[in-house]
Short mmCIF file of C-alpha atoms in Angstrom, two decimals:
data_model
loop_
_atom_site.label_atom_id
_atom_site.label_comp_id
_atom_site.label_asym_id
_atom_site.label_seq_id
_atom_site.Cartn_x
_atom_site.Cartn_y
_atom_site.Cartn_z
CA GLU A 1 2.44 -8.75 -14.10
CA MET A 2 4.63 -5.90 -12.90
CA VAL A 3 2.67 -5.86 -9.64
CA ALA A 4 3.47 -9.55 -9.20
CA LEU A 5 7.18 -8.90 -9.61
CA GLY A 6 6.98 -5.83 -7.39
CA LEU A 7 5.41 -7.93 -4.65
CA LEU A 8 8.10 -10.60 -4.96
CA THR A 9 10.77 -7.89 -4.82
CA GLN A 10 9.12 -6.44 -1.71
CA LEU A 11 9.14 -9.85 -0.02
CA VAL A 12 12.84 -10.26 -0.81
CA LEU A 13 13.53 -6.77 0.59
CA GLU A 14 11.74 -7.83 3.77
CA SER A 15 13.69 -11.13 3.90
CA ASN A 16 10.32 -12.90 4.12
CA THR A 17 11.39 -16.20 2.59
CA ALA A 18 8.36 -18.23 3.64
CA GLU A 19 5.91 -15.74 2.16
CA TYR A 20 8.05 -15.40 -0.99
CA ASP A 21 7.89 -19.17 -1.47
CA ARG A 22 4.13 -19.25 -0.93
CA VAL A 23 3.39 -16.31 -3.21
CA SER A 24 5.75 -17.39 -5.99
CA GLU A 25 4.12 -20.85 -6.03
CA LEU A 26 0.70 -19.20 -6.32
CA PHE A 27 1.95 -16.99 -9.16
CA ILE A 28 3.25 -20.07 -11.00
CA GLN A 29 -0.17 -21.73 -10.64
CA LEU A 30 -1.87 -18.57 -11.93
CA GLY A 31 0.53 -18.20 -14.84
CA LEU A 32 2.02 -14.96 -13.51
CA PRO A 33 5.72 -14.21 -13.96
CA ILE A 34 8.20 -14.88 -11.19
CA THR A 35 11.24 -13.51 -13.03
CA PHE A 36 11.89 -10.26 -14.81
CA SER A 37 13.14 -12.18 -17.82
CA GLN A 38 9.63 -13.59 -18.26
CA LEU A 39 8.64 -10.00 -19.10
CA SER A 40 11.61 -9.60 -21.44
CA LEU A 41 13.41 -7.41 -18.90
CA SER A 42 17.09 -8.22 -18.76
CA LEU A 43 18.79 -7.37 -15.50
CA ASP A 44 22.18 -7.97 -17.11
CA ASN A 45 22.33 -4.33 -18.19
CA THR A 46 23.44 -2.59 -15.00
CA SER A 47 22.51 0.81 -16.40
CA ASP A 48 18.89 -0.26 -16.94
CA LEU A 49 18.76 -1.94 -13.54
CA GLU A 50 20.11 1.19 -11.88
CA GLN A 51 17.56 3.34 -13.69
CA ILE A 52 14.66 1.10 -12.60
CA ALA A 53 15.90 1.13 -8.99
CA ASN A 54 16.29 4.93 -9.01
CA VAL A 55 12.76 5.42 -10.33
CA ALA A 56 11.39 3.00 -7.73
CA CYS A 57 13.15 4.91 -4.94
CA SER A 58 11.71 8.20 -6.15
CA LEU A 59 8.12 7.06 -5.58
CA ASP A 60 6.47 8.85 -2.67
CA PHE A 61 5.14 5.71 -1.00
CA MET A 62 8.65 4.34 -0.50
CA ALA A 63 8.88 6.64 2.54
CA ASN A 64 6.23 4.44 4.18
CA GLU A 65 8.54 1.45 4.36
CA PRO A 66 9.52 0.39 7.90
CA PHE A 67 13.18 0.25 6.82
CA SER A 68 15.45 2.43 4.71
CA ILE A 69 15.28 1.91 0.97
CA ASN A 70 17.92 2.88 -1.56
CA PRO A 71 18.57 1.99 -5.19
CA GLU A 72 21.24 -0.55 -4.28
CA LYS A 73 18.85 -2.49 -2.03
CA ILE A 74 16.20 -2.50 -4.74
CA SER A 75 18.69 -3.61 -7.41
CA ASN A 76 19.95 -6.41 -5.18
CA ALA A 77 16.39 -7.52 -4.39
CA MET A 78 15.49 -7.57 -8.09
CA LEU A 79 18.55 -9.66 -8.88
CA GLU A 80 17.62 -12.05 -6.06
CA VAL A 81 14.04 -12.37 -7.39
CA GLU A 82 15.50 -13.27 -10.78
CA ARG A 83 17.88 -15.81 -9.23
CA LEU A 84 15.19 -17.41 -7.09
CA GLY A 85 12.73 -17.57 -9.97
CA ARG A 86 15.25 -19.26 -12.25
CA ASN A 87 16.15 -21.78 -9.53
CA PRO A 88 12.93 -22.58 -7.66
CA ALA A 89 13.27 -24.65 -4.49
#
């Protein structure tokens, strides 16, 4: 489930709207979460959100991204995944 949300967050970071739409629809059909709140993770607590984003940025493989990553970008992408998942097209 966390992999599903990580993938959706990655797609938002990449601004890949078409793929986000396709993958989120597949996840809905498979019963996988498309929002963090579906995993009882509240993004309303900015301290928790910041901590998650900082940990994500500390992972070695983040250096493989074709664009710069920082905690703010990850936090914003997570918030966008939550927004999109709560308001599907």
